[in-house]
Coordinates of C-alpha atoms in Angstrom, one line a residue:
X28 CA 153.4 136.1 110.8
X29 CA 155.4 137.9 108.2
X30 CA 153.6 136.8 105.0
X31 CA 151.3 139.8 105.1
X32 CA 153.9 142.3 106.3
X33 CA 153.0 144.6 103.4
X34 CA 149.3 144.6 104.1
X35 CA 147.5 145.7 107.3
X36 CA 145.5 143.3 109.5
X37 CA 142.6 145.8 109.6
X38 CA 142.4 145.7 105.8
X39 CA 142.3 141.8 105.9
X40 CA 139.6 142.1 108.5
X41 CA 137.4 144.4 106.3
X42 CA 138.0 142.1 103.3
X43 CA 136.8 139.1 105.3
X44 CA 133.9 141.0 106.7
X45 CA 133.0 142.2 103.1
X46 CA 133.1 145.8 104.2
X47 CA 136.3 146.8 102.2
X48 CA 136.1 149.4 99.4
X49 CA 136.7 148.4 95.8
X50 CA 140.3 149.8 95.9
X51 CA 141.0 147.9 99.2
X52 CA 139.6 144.7 97.7
X53 CA 141.9 145.2 94.7
X54 CA 144.9 145.6 97.0
X55 CA 144.1 142.4 98.9
X56 CA 143.5 140.4 95.7
X57 CA 146.9 141.7 94.3
X58 CA 148.5 140.5 97.5
X59 CA 146.8 137.1 97.1
X60 CA 148.0 136.8 93.6
X61 CA 151.6 137.5 94.6
X62 CA 152.1 134.0 96.1
X63 CA 150.3 130.8 96.8
X64 CA 151.4 131.0 100.4
X65 CA 149.4 134.3 100.7
X66 CA 146.3 132.5 99.4
X67 CA 146.8 129.6 101.8
X68 CA 147.3 131.9 104.7
X69 CA 144.1 133.9 104.0
X70 CA 142.2 130.7 103.5
X71 CA 143.2 129.5 107.0
X72 CA 142.2 132.9 108.5
X73 CA 138.8 132.7 106.7
X74 CA 138.1 129.2 108.2
X75 CA 138.8 130.6 111.7
X76 CA 136.8 133.8 110.9
X77 CA 133.8 131.8 109.8
X78 CA 133.8 129.7 112.9
X79 CA 134.2 132.6 115.4
X80 CA 131.0 132.8 117.5
X81 CA 131.1 136.6 117.7
X82 CA 130.6 136.9 113.9
X83 CA 126.9 136.0 113.8
X84 CA 125.3 137.2 110.6
X85 CA 122.9 140.0 111.3
X86 CA 121.6 143.2 109.9
X87 CA 123.6 145.3 112.3
X88 CA 126.9 147.0 111.3
X89 CA 130.0 144.8 111.7
X90 CA 132.8 146.1 114.0
X91 CA 135.7 144.7 112.0
X92 CA 138.4 145.9 114.4
X93 CA 136.8 144.1 117.4
X94 CA 136.2 141.0 115.3
X95 CA 139.8 141.0 114.1
X96 CA 141.1 141.2 117.6
X97 CA 139.0 138.3 118.7
X98 CA 140.0 136.3 115.7
X99 CA 143.7 136.9 116.5
X100 CA 143.1 135.7 120.0
X101 CA 141.5 132.6 118.7
X102 CA 144.5 132.0 116.4
X103 CA 146.9 132.4 119.3
X104 CA 145.0 129.8 121.3
X105 CA 144.9 127.3 118.4
X106 CA 148.6 127.9 117.4
X107 CA 147.8 127.3 113.8
X108 CA 151.0 126.3 111.9
X109 CA 152.2 128.5 109.0
X110 CA 152.5 125.3 106.9
X111 CA 149.1 123.8 106.4
X112 CA 148.4 120.0 106.0
X113 CA 148.1 118.8 102.5
X114 CA 144.3 118.3 102.8
X115 CA 143.9 122.0 103.6
X116 CA 146.2 123.0 100.8
X117 CA 144.1 121.1 98.3
X118 CA 140.9 122.7 99.8
X119 CA 142.3 126.2 99.6
X120 CA 143.1 125.8 95.9
X121 CA 139.4 125.6 95.2
X122 CA 138.2 128.3 97.5
X123 CA 136.4 131.2 95.8
X124 CA 136.6 134.5 97.6
X125 CA 133.2 136.0 97.1
X126 CA 131.0 138.1 99.5
X127 CA 128.8 136.0 101.8
X128 CA 125.2 135.7 100.8
X129 CA 122.7 136.2 103.6
X130 CA 119.7 133.9 103.7
X131 CA 116.4 135.5 104.3
X132 CA 114.4 133.9 107.1
X133 CA 110.7 133.5 106.4
X134 CA 108.4 135.2 108.9
X135 CA 106.9 132.9 111.6
X136 CA 103.5 133.6 110.2
X137 CA 104.5 132.1 106.8
X138 CA 105.8 128.9 108.4
X139 CA 102.6 128.6 110.5
X140 CA 100.4 129.0 107.5
X141 CA 102.4 126.4 105.6
X142 CA 102.1 123.9 108.5
X143 CA 98.3 124.5 108.8
X144 CA 97.9 123.9 105.0
X145 CA 99.9 120.6 105.3
X146 CA 97.7 119.5 108.3
X147 CA 94.5 120.4 106.5
X148 CA 95.6 118.5 103.4
X149 CA 96.6 115.4 105.5
X150 CA 93.4 115.3 107.5
X151 CA 91.3 115.8 104.3
X152 CA 93.1 112.9 102.6
X153 CA 92.6 110.8 105.7
X154 CA 88.9 111.4 105.9
X155 CA 88.6 110.9 102.1
X156 CA 90.3 107.5 102.3
X157 CA 88.1 106.6 105.3
X158 CA 85.0 107.3 103.3
X159 CA 86.3 105.3 100.3
X160 CA 87.4 102.3 102.4
X161 CA 85.0 101.7 105.3
X162 CA 86.1 99.5 108.1
X163 CA 85.6 95.8 107.3
X164 CA 84.3 93.1 109.6
X165 CA 84.7 89.4 109.4
X166 CA 82.9 86.3 110.8
X167 CA 84.4 82.9 110.5
X168 CA 83.6 79.3 111.4
X169 CA 85.7 76.2 111.8
X170 CA 83.9 73.1 113.2
X171 CA 80.5 74.9 113.6
X172 CA 77.8 76.8 111.8
X173 CA 76.6 80.3 112.6
X174 CA 74.1 82.9 111.5
X175 CA 75.1 86.6 110.9
X176 CA 72.9 89.6 110.4
X177 CA 74.4 92.2 108.1
X178 CA 74.0 96.0 108.4
X179 CA 71.3 96.1 105.7
X180 CA 69.2 93.4 107.3
X181 CA 70.5 90.5 105.1
X182 CA 70.8 87.2 107.0
X183 CA 73.7 84.9 106.3
X184 CA 74.0 81.3 107.5
X185 CA 77.6 80.1 107.4
X186 CA 78.6 76.4 107.0
X187 CA 81.7 74.8 108.5
X188 CA 85.2 76.3 107.6
X189 CA 83.8 79.5 106.1
X190 CA 84.7 83.2 106.2
X191 CA 82.5 86.1 105.4
X192 CA 83.9 89.6 105.1
X193 CA 81.6 92.7 104.9
X194 CA 81.8 96.5 105.6
X195 CA 80.7 98.0 108.8
X196 CA 78.2 100.0 106.8
X197 CA 77.1 99.6 103.3
X198 CA 77.9 102.9 101.5
X199 CA 77.6 103.6 97.7
X200 CA 75.6 101.9 95.0
X201 CA 76.5 98.3 95.8
X202 CA 76.3 96.1 98.9
X203 CA 79.4 94.1 98.4
X204 CA 80.7 91.2 100.6
X205 CA 83.3 88.5 100.2
X206 CA 82.8 84.7 100.9
X207 CA 85.3 81.9 101.3
X208 CA 83.5 78.6 102.0
X209 CA 79.8 78.1 102.0
X210 CA 76.8 80.2 103.1
X211 CA 73.1 80.6 102.6
X212 CA 72.0 84.2 101.9
X213 CA 68.6 85.6 102.6
X214 CA 69.1 89.1 101.0
X215 CA 67.1 92.1 102.2
X216 CA 65.4 93.6 99.1
X217 CA 66.7 96.9 97.9
X218 CA 66.4 97.5 94.1
X219 CA 68.5 100.7 94.2
X220 CA 71.5 98.9 95.8
X221 CA 72.2 95.4 94.4
X222 CA 73.8 92.9 96.7
X223 CA 77.1 91.5 95.4
X224 CA 79.1 88.5 96.6
X225 CA 82.7 88.0 95.5
X226 CA 83.6 84.3 95.8
X227 CA 86.8 82.8 94.3
X228 CA 86.8 85.1 91.3
X229 CA 83.0 84.6 90.7
X230 CA 80.5 87.4 91.2
X231 CA 76.9 86.7 92.4
X232 CA 74.6 89.7 92.1
X233 CA 71.0 89.9 93.4
X234 CA 68.4 92.5 94.4
X235 CA 66.5 90.5 97.0
X236 CA 66.3 86.7 97.1
X237 CA 67.6 83.6 98.9
X238 CA 70.2 81.2 97.6
X239 CA 73.1 79.1 98.6
X240 CA 76.7 79.7 97.6
X241 CA 79.4 77.0 97.9
X242 CA 82.9 78.4 97.2
X243 CA 85.6 76.2 98.7
X244 CA 89.1 76.3 97.1
X245 CA 89.2 72.7 96.1
X246 CA 85.9 72.7 94.1
X247 CA 84.1 74.9 91.5
X248 CA 81.8 77.6 92.8
X249 CA 78.2 76.5 92.9
X250 CA 75.0 78.5 93.3
X251 CA 71.6 77.1 94.2
X252 CA 68.6 79.4 94.1
X253 CA 65.8 79.0 96.6
X254 CA 63.7 82.1 95.7
X255 CA 64.0 85.1 93.3
X256 CA 66.6 85.7 90.6
X257 CA 70.4 85.5 90.8
X258 CA 73.0 86.5 88.2
X259 CA 76.3 84.5 88.2
X260 CA 79.2 85.8 86.2
X261 CA 82.9 85.2 85.8
X262 CA 85.1 87.1 83.3
X263 CA 83.0 87.2 80.1
X264 CA 80.7 84.4 81.1
X265 CA 77.3 85.1 82.7
X266 CA 74.1 83.2 83.5
X267 CA 70.8 84.2 85.3
X268 CA 69.1 81.7 87.6
X269 CA 65.7 81.5 89.1
X270 CA 64.1 79.4 91.8
X271 CA 64.9 75.7 91.3
X272 CA 68.0 76.4 89.1
X273 CA 71.6 76.0 89.9
X274 CA 75.0 76.8 88.2
X275 CA 78.5 75.5 88.6
X276 CA 81.3 77.9 87.6
X277 CA 84.1 76.1 85.8
X278 CA 87.5 77.4 84.7
X279 CA 86.3 78.7 81.3
X280 CA 82.5 78.3 81.4
X281 CA 79.4 78.3 83.6
X282 CA 77.3 75.1 83.6
X283 CA 73.5 75.3 84.4
X284 CA 72.1 72.6 86.6
X285 CA 68.9 71.7 88.5
X286 CA 69.0 73.0 92.0
X287 CA 69.7 70.5 94.7
X288 CA 67.7 71.3 97.9
X289 CA 69.8 68.9 99.8
X290 CA 72.8 71.3 99.3
X291 CA 71.2 73.5 101.9
X292 CA 70.7 70.6 104.4
X293 CA 73.5 71.9 106.6
X294 CA 71.2 74.8 107.4
X295 CA 67.7 73.3 107.3
X296 CA 68.5 69.7 108.4
X297 CA 66.0 68.6 105.8
X298 CA 66.9 66.0 103.2
X299 CA 64.6 64.7 100.5
X300 CA 65.7 62.0 98.1
X301 CA 63.6 60.7 95.1
X302 CA 65.1 57.6 93.5
X303 CA 68.5 58.9 94.3
X304 CA 71.6 56.7 94.1
X305 CA 73.0 55.7 97.5
X306 CA 76.3 57.3 96.6
X307 CA 74.6 60.7 96.2
X308 CA 72.5 60.2 99.4
X309 CA 75.7 59.5 101.4
X310 CA 77.4 62.5 99.8
X311 CA 74.6 64.8 100.9
X312 CA 74.5 63.4 104.5
X313 CA 78.3 63.6 104.7
X314 CA 78.2 67.3 103.7
X315 CA 75.1 68.2 105.7
X316 CA 76.0 66.5 109.0
X317 CA 79.8 66.9 108.6
X318 CA 80.4 63.2 109.3
X319 CA 82.5 60.6 107.6
X320 CA 80.2 58.1 105.9
X321 CA 81.6 55.4 103.6
X322 CA 80.3 52.5 101.5
X323 CA 82.1 49.2 101.9
X324 CA 81.8 48.2 98.2
X325 CA 80.8 49.6 94.8
X326 CA 77.8 47.2 94.5
X327 CA 75.7 49.1 96.9
X328 CA 76.6 52.5 95.5
X329 CA 73.9 52.2 92.8
X330 CA 71.1 51.3 95.3
X331 CA 68.2 53.7 94.8
X332 CA 66.4 55.4 97.7
X333 CA 63.2 57.5 98.0
X334 CA 62.9 59.0 101.4
X335 CA 62.7 62.3 103.4
X336 CA 64.5 63.2 106.6
X337 CA 63.6 66.3 108.7
X338 CA 65.9 67.3 111.6
X339 CA 66.8 63.8 112.5
X340 CA 70.1 62.9 114.3
X341 CA 72.7 61.4 112.0
X342 CA 72.6 58.0 113.7
X343 CA 68.9 57.7 113.3
X344 CA 69.1 58.8 109.6
X345 CA 71.8 56.3 108.8
X346 CA 70.0 53.5 110.6
X347 CA 66.8 54.1 108.6
X348 CA 68.8 54.0 105.4
X349 CA 70.5 50.7 106.3
X350 CA 67.2 49.1 107.3
X351 CA 65.4 50.3 104.1
X352 CA 68.1 48.9 101.8
X353 CA 68.8 45.8 103.9
X354 CA 72.3 47.0 104.7
X355 CA 74.5 46.7 107.8
X356 CA 75.6 49.9 109.7
X357 CA 78.7 50.0 111.9
X358 CA 80.8 52.7 113.3
X359 CA 84.6 52.5 113.7
X360 CA 85.9 55.5 115.5
X361 CA 84.4 58.5 113.8
X362 CA 83.7 56.7 110.5
X363 CA 80.3 55.2 109.7
X364 CA 80.3 52.2 107.3
X365 CA 77.4 50.9 105.2
X366 CA 77.9 47.3 104.1
X367 CA 75.8 44.8 102.1
X368 CA 75.6 42.6 99.1
X369 CA 73.9 45.1 96.8
X370 CA 70.3 45.8 95.8
X371 CA 67.9 43.7 93.7

């Protein structure tokens, strides 16, 4: 190569290795400014120099002569053309010739300390979240009923198609569970830790009492109190109930009712009717026994009945009703029919 005939290869090597004196650097930069070809040529040498394996950056003194000889050998093997491709020409126009900046490597002890700090933080966050969100458990029914004992000693009896979600352990100020469906709660008294049920946007809060909650999607939430006191609230609406009282939660209000003990018949299998319309009697039996009972006409819907059933089979219960009101009972598949001419 003749383009650097007026400048020594050793000087170029010292320039690339950043070991040249100030006067030598001025000489090289004057040579670079003499022509664009000189700048392209040095840029090509620099690319090869930077990729030469023998030129690892270290704190030891650089042997520029040996490095230059190795670089020339590398150039001979590659047979780099004197005329560079257009892509390299464009790249060399933006190359800035400045001394290489060595990066300081952090000591291994610093990296180790950083990793330990990260692990400690991660484990601390994990345990913190574990304490805030204890593991949940769930019990669900389909075509059956079941009883579940909660960690605090509270007993819950679930009706058909119901789901109860509760924590593995009750931590904190509240004992909170979630209900979808229907269940009877016999809550273990604990004045310092109120028992809270979340059911379709309604909150039922108690200290220690027994009551029934019906919270299916297709109907308003209903609460019937057997013993003690219960607070029912939704949004800004709130009502407190005692034994014998009931409430139905509507969209924008809470309506107070008289408790219906037959609402709990699915658990007790006890039904007591006092001058009740046959339509209401059939509704209670239908919900309690989970059977399909229908009236053949509207005339008999207003027939009144005063009677009590305690743990009787559904066939026997319906037969007694039919005989008492002088009605006919028949079964078609899984459907029970009550038929007659009405009541006098």
